[in-house]
């Protein structure tokens, strides 16, 4: 007997990927229901070889369903996650609403699977921010070996992180650049994104950092180790899908680049592509549709005693969101619910 699964937000980029990945990984489901807002009611979405017609999130009864994958944003999650949880359906939420709640586990299965034990406090499990997920997959094996003290990360985040509007804006602006009469001013982003980069994602905080940067700090501490110091600069770049990160790590114990490369090669969720030659590294367009977190450019940082630099690339709609959520569902099934 398999699980009865709900995907809420099934018509969005992440919701569609959740359905794709449930099918690709042959998640043991007896039933999969796609939910959307009333304006998208009846929209047909793919689930493997099947086509599902979306049902109304607002009136849906979660009773009798085992797991609900949520990709509906914080405002809607605030309304529907408690309703689903109360009906006995475990919610795996991709929004930021519950990530910092001490009673809600924030999980990257390759990093902190044991945190799943805490799901029953609210019957809700939080999925991390996309830029955090790929980074902690890389940090965890190095932290286990040499104890990371400090991380300095610069991100190069694709426009799909900002949803369909972000993708459309890059596409329309890029086309209009060659047609001066068809000017497409910035709407979703604060400045032109075509042929440009924008050092601003989410809102500005009191200390001058952005909330996206704050998320990477807070979530790394919750998922890996609260003692790790993290500083981040999050930048939007004219790439459709695939987040890239330049990560600098300082460790307690010395860890040379060769040993780091060997450790990463055998670590879960990681694909090392690291040759000091033309093309010996991964770029975002090569990661699209893949499950892996790719690591390249592994090298010593000789400016400090125990420093390493890495280049980290992953599909932000997959490991950064939908894949991690489905992996949490698999972990929940295997460790806790044990059906299927
Ligand atoms: C972004 N991480 O890239 C944020 C939300 N997905 O826009």
Coordinates of C-alpha atoms in Angstrom, one line a residue, residues 173-327:
X173 CA 14.2 42.3 -21.9
X174 CA 16.8 40.2 -23.8
X175 CA 14.7 40.3 -26.9
X176 CA 13.8 43.9 -26.6
X177 CA 17.5 45.0 -26.3
X178 CA 17.8 44.2 -30.1
X179 CA 14.6 46.1 -30.8
X180 CA 15.0 49.6 -29.2
X181 CA 11.3 50.5 -30.0
X182 CA 10.2 47.6 -27.7
X183 CA 11.6 48.8 -24.4
X184 CA 10.9 46.5 -21.5
X185 CA 11.5 48.3 -18.2
X186 CA 12.4 46.5 -15.0
X187 CA 9.3 45.3 -13.2
X188 CA 10.0 42.1 -11.2
X189 CA 13.6 43.1 -10.6
X190 CA 14.8 46.6 -9.4
X191 CA 17.0 47.2 -12.5
X192 CA 17.5 45.7 -15.9
X193 CA 18.4 42.0 -15.6
X194 CA 19.3 41.4 -19.3
X195 CA 23.1 41.6 -19.7
X196 CA 23.3 42.9 -16.1
X197 CA 23.7 41.6 -12.5
X198 CA 21.7 42.8 -9.5
X199 CA 23.2 42.6 -5.9
X200 CA 19.8 42.5 -4.3
X201 CA 17.4 39.6 -3.6
X202 CA 14.5 39.9 -1.3
X203 CA 14.3 42.9 1.1
X204 CA 17.0 45.0 2.8
X205 CA 17.6 44.3 6.5
X206 CA 18.7 46.8 9.2
X207 CA 22.4 45.9 8.9
X208 CA 22.5 46.5 5.2
X209 CA 22.4 42.8 4.2
X210 CA 19.4 41.4 2.3
X211 CA 16.9 38.9 3.6
X212 CA 18.2 36.3 1.1
X213 CA 21.7 36.7 2.7
X214 CA 20.2 36.5 6.2
X215 CA 18.4 33.3 5.2
X216 CA 21.7 31.6 4.1
X217 CA 23.2 32.5 7.5
X218 CA 20.3 31.5 9.7
X219 CA 19.5 28.3 7.7
X220 CA 23.1 27.1 7.6
X221 CA 23.3 27.4 11.3
X222 CA 20.1 25.5 11.8
X223 CA 20.9 22.7 9.4
X224 CA 24.7 22.2 9.9
X225 CA 26.0 23.9 13.0
X226 CA 25.0 27.0 14.9
X227 CA 28.7 27.8 15.6
X228 CA 29.6 28.3 11.9
X229 CA 30.0 31.9 11.0
X230 CA 28.5 32.7 7.5
X231 CA 28.6 35.9 5.5
X232 CA 26.8 36.0 2.1
X233 CA 26.4 38.3 -0.9
X234 CA 23.4 37.2 -3.0
X235 CA 23.3 38.4 -6.6
X236 CA 20.7 37.9 -9.4
X237 CA 22.3 37.1 -12.7
X238 CA 20.8 36.7 -16.3
X239 CA 20.6 32.9 -16.2
X240 CA 17.2 31.2 -16.5
X241 CA 17.8 28.1 -14.3
X242 CA 20.7 27.1 -12.1
X243 CA 22.2 28.9 -9.1
X244 CA 26.0 29.1 -8.8
X245 CA 28.0 29.9 -5.7
X246 CA 31.7 30.9 -5.0
X247 CA 32.3 29.5 -1.5
X248 CA 35.3 30.2 0.7
X249 CA 35.7 28.0 3.8
X250 CA 37.9 28.4 6.8
X251 CA 38.3 25.2 8.9
X252 CA 39.6 24.4 12.4
X253 CA 41.8 21.6 11.2
X254 CA 44.0 21.7 8.0
X255 CA 42.3 20.1 5.0
X256 CA 44.2 20.1 1.7
X257 CA 42.5 20.5 -1.7
X258 CA 43.2 16.9 -2.7
X259 CA 41.7 15.4 0.4
X260 CA 38.7 17.8 0.2
X261 CA 38.2 16.7 -3.5
X262 CA 38.4 13.0 -2.5
X263 CA 35.9 13.5 0.4
X264 CA 33.4 15.4 -1.9
X265 CA 33.7 12.8 -4.6
X266 CA 32.2 10.2 -2.3
X267 CA 29.7 12.4 -0.5
X268 CA 25.9 12.1 -1.0
X269 CA 24.2 14.3 -3.6
X270 CA 27.5 15.6 -4.9
X271 CA 29.1 15.4 -8.4
X272 CA 32.7 16.7 -8.6
X273 CA 33.8 18.0 -11.9
X274 CA 37.2 19.6 -11.3
X275 CA 40.0 19.7 -13.8
X276 CA 42.4 22.6 -14.1
X277 CA 41.8 22.9 -17.9
X278 CA 39.4 24.6 -20.3
X279 CA 35.9 23.4 -19.5
X280 CA 37.1 21.5 -16.4
X281 CA 34.2 22.9 -14.3
X282 CA 30.4 23.0 -14.3
X283 CA 28.4 26.0 -15.4
X284 CA 24.7 26.6 -14.6
X285 CA 23.3 25.6 -18.0
X286 CA 24.9 22.2 -17.6
X287 CA 23.1 21.5 -14.3
X288 CA 19.5 22.0 -15.4
X289 CA 17.3 19.0 -14.9
X290 CA 20.0 17.2 -12.9
X291 CA 19.6 16.0 -9.2
X292 CA 23.3 16.6 -8.3
X293 CA 25.0 19.5 -6.6
X294 CA 28.1 20.0 -8.7
X295 CA 31.4 21.1 -7.2
X296 CA 34.3 22.5 -9.2
X297 CA 37.4 24.8 -8.8
X298 CA 38.4 23.1 -5.5
X299 CA 41.6 24.8 -4.3
X300 CA 43.5 26.0 -1.3
X301 CA 43.0 29.6 0.0
X302 CA 46.6 30.4 0.8
X303 CA 45.7 33.7 2.5
X304 CA 44.8 31.9 5.7
X305 CA 46.1 28.8 7.5
X306 CA 43.1 26.5 6.8
X307 CA 41.2 27.8 3.8
X308 CA 39.5 26.3 0.8
X309 CA 37.7 27.8 -2.2
X310 CA 34.9 25.9 -4.1
X311 CA 32.5 26.6 -7.0
X312 CA 29.1 25.1 -6.4
X313 CA 26.3 24.8 -9.0
X314 CA 22.9 23.2 -8.8
X315 CA 19.4 23.3 -10.4
X316 CA 17.6 25.7 -8.0
X317 CA 14.2 24.3 -9.0
X318 CA 15.4 20.8 -8.2
X319 CA 17.9 20.4 -5.3
X320 CA 17.1 24.0 -4.4
X321 CA 13.4 23.2 -4.0
X322 CA 11.4 20.3 -5.5
X323 CA 14.0 17.6 -5.3
X324 CA 14.9 18.4 -1.7
X325 CA 11.1 18.4 -0.8
X326 CA 10.6 15.0 -2.4
X327 CA 13.7 13.6 -0.7

